[in-house]
């Protein structure tokens, strides 16, 4: 039988891209699943995962590797780990490994770039490392995770090209401001 | 008018060449275009809107009404730009506007002679005869005369950006009040954002000869700015105008980023529009001086006194021999400052009797007014009247101060009305005008520098307290603390001739008087009748004077008369900035299907389908029209096998003990009875009983379903399900999530569909294993996926789904393997023909005004259970013969053409609304039937099968005989589907 | 305008979709009859003042919110998750 | 006093001494034959047609603020008769015919400018939908033409034909559509009604109704009780509040719609242009300002002001469709309160209270209706029977299902 060739969502896009000290790259993909505890099963799900379910805007590292990321009302993303068999019947698990594209925006000016697109206060005091938010990236729904070196940005796979284009445009504008003789007044976080 | 030998905050060592109407001039860094024009002796800068009167500078800030120019030429031409806000750069070219053929000689100035005919509202009273001449004669004339500058009509290649910013405290204006507020909040560690319109922060400290703590105020301001710039928690935004106040502590602001640069770095936006969120804001926007109305007070050279000081002190630009006309003590400063700078001052005219203005090398008049001016394109002399009579005083510039109006506009954007303060004869912001916003300094009517500093510090302290940030007390620097002494004077009485209130829109005291006489006495009526305050400066200088004059004329107080509504933006904002990112493709995001690449490789033209783009058809060698390709693809599906990407369908996984019940609620038909491994067509109604969407429901496990929506309605259905689950049936245990992006889904349709697929699918797919409307998990070409036996073409068909990354490969593989079977890919055109022939629906039919009964699907609304929309769908007006019902139409003759949107008439009926029988929704040439066919809604249609009617599209000149048939047009008992 | 989502915190208006009066939470029973549905679907108190209403945090956590908002000032007086709210 | 060019000339020579008040400021009488509540476009037009068509002049218009400062004074002034559905179609057709002779009828230049309106479409499906509408318009006896992409280009060459996100496929043109000057419409009807003896009473807010045995007797106002056997409500965005005073429960929500005007520019935009994919419509006023708008802000509001997301959406749509307007600057933005019905179409009908008549639910489209609405409402009030052109604009259509849902968005008030 013919072997199918996988075509990733970012095929044809010029990444990683660095501009003005900020780098946009693709996150390595791995297993990703939507997890929604069934009614009354929250405890059992937590037990199966070995970690308490993260509250809104949070995520937790799982003991067996991977992360559980809050993903809106009653939903989580199980990232980087295959679903534990004990979750069966306790949570609605839905494969999303091909549903999302993960982007990383890193560098000192990452928040400044995202301020062009995301209507959130991204300053560390307001959105510290480890924080999770569902919001908008331009006109596209996104899931944002704050890290120490920048942000992870998840968008639905079909929006990958738009998201990359929008981020790249913002990166160019920020980089141009940095090149201004009087310095980047007005471009701060 | 010239540059003074010394002084000013300009860099004399560097020269900036620029051009005004082609004249080559020089500026220095630190100049504005306005100051440079003044320093170059240019007095005539524009023409007024209506009378085309010669006009020069009045002000030095964003309130300037007259000096509007067009910046640049060609596609980049930006009209109506204030000279006071332009920073010259080498090569800057600006042009005067609203004149023809030239600024000096403007033929439209004839309007000035006709002024008696062109009073307020004259156009409402004439131009009515003969009836149709408005559009043909009068309006074109008026339009040509109206308008200020011109757009190029071409797309400007420059680009802009938008961004979000957050702060604890937003300080609006960086004069003494704003700087002190920012220092106080910044030193305490609060996140501060300080925005000022000017490229140099400092406000009036930069333009006055003041001292703070014994040092020049300019130096204090510079030190304050330097300290703020060094604080990591403070962000300075010069060249940034806060333009609007919105709900939820949200502010709009326009930052001019690259407009002042000759050679901006690549990618630099011209402007940035900011949405700033700050729980506390301090309005330290200063005050705007107001003119006094007297005859011919619009002559170039008649300026505001504070602006004259600004030009002299900040830019060392001399206005020439100056007379000063004031009704308050502050005007005196202009005389003393100018004299100190060596500018001749010819007279100091104070309207107040018995005051004692300072002495100086000028003639002093008290209890005196200016009653007229002389000069044609520039002021030469003014007429002064006092107790001793009238006399002429030579002056190239008349510096006028009628007092100051706090710049309170922003405080009114959320609907508050300002309050009249008789002590300063001005409106001040109402306390609590906007949540979280407090006004300080001149913006609050406190006109001394000391008060500005003190209020700035106090407001910041209050903000910090509200935010819970501890702060040490700030010592307020020492500065002048003069009281405001003013006697209101809005217009000089006992004069003849026109006295301007609104310079840009050419509104004079006579116009206001006419409004009052004709009973347009409400201030809003007066505004609209005279257009006072409706020009691009929104009455910043003359607005209050205008309503004060109305108050006088109608015997009311200014407070009773009130103000008109202040609206955003504070100063005009380019559409390009507010709409940044919208040009061209940026308007809406694009979605790519997993098969985008192989489809593009096959040179399929793409059409928009919502946010997606889908292949229209796949051109084959030698084909010249889309119809050829489409007919071939239809025949291919009907005769062999076709492959089509359907990944754009909305796909939702629904799970939980309550899933089946939930689906029974949201679908009109019953889903709880669906066996595992089976698929059912589903119809969703809106609660008002009309059809919302259709799709398929597959039961993939006892408590797990997989449903599809149409491409168009995917988002709407998802929100609807959220609503149903959270708001209507929160007790149900159901979880659903979109899997639209996860799955690539490909339809394989045609009599040879199974032949194509069977070798690729690991499990058997013969009719016993996978009957029509069956579904199963399956390995497809080695990838775990799903297979559904459903059809949107009327042929034996399967939809195979694999995770998206495999979609492109699977599409290639299927297309390649279809070839030897006589098959290949097909696009939207063929898909459409296939479904019309089969009488299947899309949003052309499900257009939101059709019911299940209209569609012939009334029986799908299950009687045994409730569902969303069931009760409302039974309303009497929603069924029965008065409704238009879905039918098929076939052109009688093979040559008869049909068109979507045609209406249906009976043979011989007149084309009139009363005879309308219905309309065509979906039309195609059916290669299978060899004629045009259509789906249509026909009044009482189901009862009319067999009738011959006419499909009439008068827009396209079609009148075609059609036979009414019951859809589908093909294979009514579905033999082809089942195999 | 900003709305304090109980899950996400204060968020910009652009993340939300407005649906209408909070009475939409009280769907009539299946047998309530056409008048009840007519009222439910069409008739609105349309308060000039505190107005109970439904918002969807569509571009955020996807929760439906029941809020009380003053329609004269746009001030939010109460915000809660619709499925948890006292009904 | 008749307005004319001659009159202007005469006054020019006499220093404008002779211009008379455009309306009187009467003291309310204790009773009238008819009271019209609301001095907006529809209330004033109703008063004018009561006098003109039915000889009823013992009429008062009660306005809570100043005349014409509601929606009639703040709309984007588009006048058209290009509706899809029977019910609306004949009504707006009737209104457009009245617009065409309005200046002469009122002796006031309302600047009705029939420079055409183009609704752009951006897909084959949209073309068919617009063709359906165009054919309906023709069946109604009004004009409509389907333009090809090239014809649209000839009409408005500055549109984005290069890289528009949703390419232009063509447009539906109505040549008789156009704009009129909003304020002039209010003032023209007011002046004409006043000249016939109608009392226009400003600063007179209706605060309650007196209803006895199911019949209306009069209204309480901030200027006292005023009696009348027949009372018509035309209060647009305030319909629910005023209706509630009479116990009416209405299928209406009040929503804010924003509009925008730019600085004055030399003439550029022909007639009205409307984007089919992004809720954006634009025309140019005689003063040169580009007047444009988009969708509702979507939330209930009585505040007559909006927020940035819709501002930005409208501007982005403008930039998408006609990027050449980028260098124009927005001068002012404002909002108005729309009386949105749950099917997006208006109501002119009797109410359960005898003698009380209702006119409202105009959504964002009632300016074009003004003369038609006044004409039909006056007919209903005077004769007690609906005018044929407004016979389907009934209050009970929601209960019966005979809704007039032009947008096809269903029973959700803010989606129309
Ligand atoms: C931004 C915007 C754009 C629009 N664009 C268009 C367009 O392009 N084309 C179009 O056809 N339509 C448009 N419309 C809609 C149109 O303006 C309205 O539908 C129409 O004006 C409403 O009728 P009216 O003129 O009688 O309303 P209004 O002028 O609002 O009159 C109602 C009057 O009732 C008064 N009132 C309220 N309560 C009381 C009370 N208790 N006692 C006494 N008086 C009371 C109000 O003060 C008001 O003056 C637009 C509306 C807006 C806001
Ligand atoms: N004696 C008088 O009659 C009189 C009257 C007015 C002002 N003044 C003097 O003016 C000074 C007032 O100090 P202040 O700090 O209150 O005002 P200011 O005029 O010094 O500063 C106001 C600043 O706000 C900026 N600004 C205005 N609107 C803005 C907006 N929307 N967005 C961004 N920036 C904006 C201006 O560019 C300016 O720099 C004092 O020195 C006072 O003595 C005196
Ligand atoms: C068609 C039209 C054109 C307008 N043109 C202008 C204008 O040129 N200048 C201006 O200041 N306002 C203009 N406006 C807006 C009005 O000033 C005012 O904002 C609007 O009528 C709403 O009233 P309000 O802001 O007082 O609430 C215009 C309004 C309309 C409806
Ligand atoms: Zn949320």
PDB file of N, CA and C in Angstrom, chain B residues 218-243:
ATOM      1  N   UNK B 218      10.809  75.618  31.236  1.00  0.00           N
ATOM      2  CA  UNK B 218      11.179  74.695  30.153  1.00  0.00           C
ATOM      3  C   UNK B 218      12.168  73.653  30.688  1.00  0.00           C
ATOM      4  N   UNK B 219      13.101  74.134  31.507  1.00  0.00           N
ATOM      5  CA  UNK B 219      14.115  73.222  32.037  1.00  0.00           C
ATOM      6  C   UNK B 219      13.473  72.248  33.026  1.00  0.00           C
ATOM      7  N   UNK B 220      12.539  72.754  33.826  1.00  0.00           N
ATOM      8  CA  UNK B 220      11.852  71.863  34.769  1.00  0.00           C
ATOM      9  C   UNK B 220      11.125  70.763  34.007  1.00  0.00           C
ATOM     10  N   UNK B 221      10.453  71.177  32.940  1.00  0.00           N
ATOM     11  CA  UNK B 221       9.703  70.192  32.146  1.00  0.00           C
ATOM     12  C   UNK B 221      10.651  69.150  31.559  1.00  0.00           C
ATOM     13  N   UNK B 222      11.772  69.624  31.028  1.00  0.00           N
ATOM     14  CA  UNK B 222      12.727  68.688  30.415  1.00  0.00           C
ATOM     15  C   UNK B 222      13.253  67.712  31.461  1.00  0.00           C
ATOM     16  N   UNK B 223      13.530  68.224  32.653  1.00  0.00           N
ATOM     17  CA  UNK B 223      14.034  67.339  33.708  1.00  0.00           C
ATOM     18  C   UNK B 223      12.971  66.329  34.119  1.00  0.00           C
ATOM     19  N   UNK B 224      11.740  66.788  34.191  1.00  0.00           N
ATOM     20  CA  UNK B 224      10.651  65.873  34.556  1.00  0.00           C
ATOM     21  C   UNK B 224      10.513  64.770  33.509  1.00  0.00           C
ATOM     22  N   UNK B 225      10.570  65.153  32.256  1.00  0.00           N
ATOM     23  CA  UNK B 225      10.445  64.158  31.183  1.00  0.00           C
ATOM     24  C   UNK B 225      11.605  63.166  31.259  1.00  0.00           C
ATOM     25  N   UNK B 226      12.805  63.683  31.531  1.00  0.00           N
ATOM     26  CA  UNK B 226      13.969  62.788  31.627  1.00  0.00           C
ATOM     27  C   UNK B 226      13.804  61.814  32.786  1.00  0.00           C
ATOM     28  N   UNK B 227      13.323  62.320  33.896  1.00  0.00           N
ATOM     29  CA  UNK B 227      13.124  61.423  35.043  1.00  0.00           C
ATOM     30  C   UNK B 227      12.092  60.350  34.708  1.00  0.00           C
ATOM     31  N   UNK B 228      11.028  60.762  34.081  1.00  0.00           N
ATOM     32  CA  UNK B 228       9.967  59.792  33.724  1.00  0.00           C
ATOM     33  C   UNK B 228      10.492  58.760  32.733  1.00  0.00           C
ATOM     34  N   UNK B 229      11.289  59.230  31.786  1.00  0.00           N
ATOM     35  CA  UNK B 229      11.802  58.310  30.759  1.00  0.00           C
ATOM     36  C   UNK B 229      12.679  57.238  31.384  1.00  0.00           C
ATOM     37  N   UNK B 230      13.301  57.579  32.509  1.00  0.00           N
ATOM     38  CA  UNK B 230      14.193  56.616  33.148  1.00  0.00           C
ATOM     39  C   UNK B 230      13.449  55.623  34.034  1.00  0.00           C
ATOM     40  N   UNK B 231      12.202  55.879  34.312  1.00  0.00           N
ATOM     41  CA  UNK B 231      11.451  54.951  35.174  1.00  0.00           C
ATOM     42  C   UNK B 231      10.906  53.793  34.334  1.00  0.00           C
ATOM     43  N   UNK B 232      11.211  52.560  34.719  1.00  0.00           N
ATOM     44  CA  UNK B 232      10.771  51.424  33.894  1.00  0.00           C
ATOM     45  C   UNK B 232       9.255  51.249  33.880  1.00  0.00           C
ATOM     46  N   UNK B 233       8.600  51.763  34.895  1.00  0.00           N
ATOM     47  CA  UNK B 233       7.147  51.580  34.976  1.00  0.00           C
ATOM     48  C   UNK B 233       6.390  52.706  34.289  1.00  0.00           C
ATOM     49  N   UNK B 234       7.103  53.612  33.650  1.00  0.00           N
ATOM     50  CA  UNK B 234       6.435  54.728  32.973  1.00  0.00           C
ATOM     51  C   UNK B 234       6.676  54.627  31.485  1.00  0.00           C
ATOM     52  N   UNK B 235       5.630  54.847  30.760  1.00  0.00           N
ATOM     53  CA  UNK B 235       5.756  54.824  29.313  1.00  0.00           C
ATOM     54  C   UNK B 235       5.342  56.185  28.769  1.00  0.00           C
ATOM     55  N   UNK B 236       6.236  56.785  28.032  1.00  0.00           N
ATOM     56  CA  UNK B 236       5.954  58.098  27.469  1.00  0.00           C
ATOM     57  C   UNK B 236       5.469  57.942  26.041  1.00  0.00           C
ATOM     58  N   UNK B 237       4.398  58.583  25.732  1.00  0.00           N
ATOM     59  CA  UNK B 237       3.887  58.535  24.368  1.00  0.00           C
ATOM     60  C   UNK B 237       3.704  59.961  23.828  1.00  0.00           C
ATOM     61  N   UNK B 238       4.795  60.527  23.316  1.00  0.00           N
ATOM     62  CA  UNK B 238       4.638  61.815  22.653  1.00  0.00           C
ATOM     63  C   UNK B 238       3.941  61.611  21.312  1.00  0.00           C
ATOM     64  N   UNK B 239       3.549  62.702  20.674  1.00  0.00           N
ATOM     65  CA  UNK B 239       2.857  62.646  19.371  1.00  0.00           C
ATOM     66  C   UNK B 239       1.597  61.775  19.458  1.00  0.00           C
ATOM     67  N   UNK B 240       1.049  61.656  20.656  1.00  0.00           N
ATOM     68  CA  UNK B 240      -0.098  60.768  20.835  1.00  0.00           C
ATOM     69  C   UNK B 240      -1.282  61.545  21.391  1.00  0.00           C
ATOM     70  N   UNK B 241      -2.328  61.600  20.600  1.00  0.00           N
ATOM     71  CA  UNK B 241      -3.545  62.289  21.017  1.00  0.00           C
ATOM     72  C   UNK B 241      -4.522  61.271  21.559  1.00  0.00           C
ATOM     73  N   UNK B 242      -4.978  61.486  22.769  1.00  0.00           N
ATOM     74  CA  UNK B 242      -6.066  60.646  23.252  1.00  0.00           C
ATOM     75  C   UNK B 242      -7.331  61.176  22.588  1.00  0.00           C
ATOM     76  N   UNK B 243      -7.970  60.314  21.819  1.00  0.00           N
ATOM     77  CA  UNK B 243      -9.035  60.797  20.943  1.00  0.00           C
ATOM     78  C   UNK B 243     -10.430  60.499  21.469  1.00  0.00           C
TER      79      UNK B 243
END
